[in-house]
Short mmCIF file of C-alpha atoms in Angstrom, two decimals:
data_model
loop_
_atom_site.label_atom_id
_atom_site.label_comp_id
_atom_site.label_asym_id
_atom_site.label_seq_id
_atom_site.Cartn_x
_atom_site.Cartn_y
_atom_site.Cartn_z
CA MET A 197 -15.84 15.37 16.90
CA ASN A 198 -14.96 17.37 20.01
CA TYR A 199 -15.84 20.75 21.40
CA ALA A 200 -12.98 23.24 21.75
CA GLU A 201 -12.46 26.14 24.08
CA PRO A 202 -11.04 29.35 22.55
CA ASP A 203 -7.67 28.80 24.27
CA GLU A 204 -7.38 25.30 22.75
CA VAL A 205 -7.31 26.50 19.13
CA GLY A 206 -3.81 26.27 17.68
CA LYS A 207 -2.34 29.09 15.62
CA LEU A 208 -2.13 26.78 12.56
CA ASP A 209 -5.65 25.34 12.98
CA GLU A 210 -8.26 26.35 10.41
CA LEU A 211 -11.43 28.14 11.51
CA VAL A 212 -14.42 27.81 9.16
CA GLU A 213 -17.54 29.87 9.86
CA GLU A 214 -20.86 29.82 8.04
CA ASN A 215 -24.44 30.50 9.14
CA ASP A 216 -23.39 31.12 12.76
CA VAL A 217 -21.63 27.73 12.92
CA ARG A 218 -17.91 27.51 13.71
CA VAL A 219 -15.81 24.48 12.86
CA ILE A 220 -12.18 24.28 13.91
CA VAL A 221 -10.01 21.87 11.92
CA ASP A 222 -6.79 20.63 13.49
CA SER A 223 -3.78 21.57 11.37
CA LYS A 224 -2.70 17.90 11.18
CA ALA A 225 -6.01 16.97 9.51
CA LEU A 226 -6.15 19.76 6.93
CA MET A 227 -4.41 17.91 4.08
CA PHE A 228 -6.88 15.00 4.44
CA LEU A 229 -9.95 17.24 4.44
CA VAL A 230 -9.25 19.50 1.44
CA GLY A 231 -12.40 19.60 -0.69
CA THR A 232 -14.60 17.97 1.97
CA GLU A 233 -18.18 19.21 2.21
CA MET A 234 -19.97 19.10 5.55
CA ASP A 235 -23.74 19.22 5.86
CA TYR A 236 -26.26 18.73 8.65
CA VAL A 237 -29.17 16.40 7.85
CA ASP A 238 -32.31 16.47 9.96
CA ASP A 239 -35.09 14.16 8.83
CA GLU A 240 -37.73 11.86 10.33
CA ILE A 241 -35.21 9.14 11.17
CA LYS A 242 -32.02 10.92 12.22
CA SER A 243 -30.16 14.16 12.76
CA GLU A 244 -26.47 14.06 11.87
CA PHE A 245 -23.49 15.72 10.29
CA VAL A 246 -22.68 14.27 6.87
CA PHE A 247 -19.22 14.55 5.30
CA ASN A 248 -18.59 14.17 1.57
CA ASN A 249 -14.96 14.04 0.47
CA PRO A 250 -14.58 13.80 -3.32
CA ASN A 251 -10.89 12.89 -2.84
CA SER A 252 -11.70 9.78 -0.82
CA LYS A 253 -10.54 6.49 -2.31
CA GLY A 254 -13.24 4.52 -0.48
CA THR A 255 -14.72 3.80 2.91
CA LEU A 256 -13.97 1.26 5.59
CA ALA A 257 -16.74 -0.30 7.62
CA VAL A 258 -16.11 -0.51 11.35
CA GLU A 259 -16.67 -4.25 11.49
CA LYS A 260 -13.92 -4.70 8.91
CA ALA A 261 -11.49 -2.48 10.80
CA PHE A 262 -11.02 -4.93 13.65
CA MET A 263 -10.07 -8.57 13.76
CA PHE A 264 -11.74 -10.90 16.24
CA ASP A 265 -10.58 -14.39 17.27
#
């Protein structure tokens, strides 16, 4: 996740605003994010953005994404 300046937003990028929060989605990522819900969780252990995509076929753990010799 990156911060964007107003002049960095492309004309085909999607701007989503709710509760004074702005999220800009790159146009190349839109088809992969259709239906995705984003939430912010703040509890005793952590504070984080949580993404739930009902179209996802599964997840990939980071340690399984790389091969080590």
